[in-house]
Amino acid sequence: MEEVLDPELVEAVNGRGQPRSHLFRLDVTELVVVRIGEPPDHLVVESWHPGRGVLRRERR
C-alpha cells in the first residue's frame, strides 16, 4: 500500500478547497468474496486473479 501524495490527484478526488483525505494506491493481486448461496445451504466462493479472471466454487 502506498499513500498518494500528488497534489493534483488529491485535489481532483477531494475537490478544490476541501479538507485533505488520505488516498492510498493498492496493488491488488487477488480478490475473494464469500457469501451464503440460495438456498442458504451452501457457501459461494468467488475469486479473481489477474490473467485468470473469476473462478466460482460452491461449498456444501
XYZ file of C-alpha atoms in Angstrom, residues 29-51:
23
model
C -3.251 -9.424 -6.846
C -6.217 -11.400 -5.530
C -9.802 -10.653 -4.575
C -12.119 -13.125 -2.825
C -15.821 -12.760 -1.985
C -17.554 -15.339 0.216
C -21.331 -15.352 0.589
C -24.188 -17.637 1.520
C -25.857 -19.194 -1.510
C -29.507 -19.506 -2.497
C -30.991 -21.550 -0.907
C -28.870 -20.857 2.208
C -27.459 -24.380 2.477
C -24.017 -23.702 0.980
C -21.252 -21.102 0.615
C -20.356 -19.463 -2.679
C -16.671 -18.515 -3.005
C -15.728 -16.283 -5.932
C -12.100 -15.332 -6.507
C -10.317 -13.159 -9.051
C -6.668 -13.189 -10.120
C -5.095 -11.081 -12.883
C -4.748 -13.095 -16.064
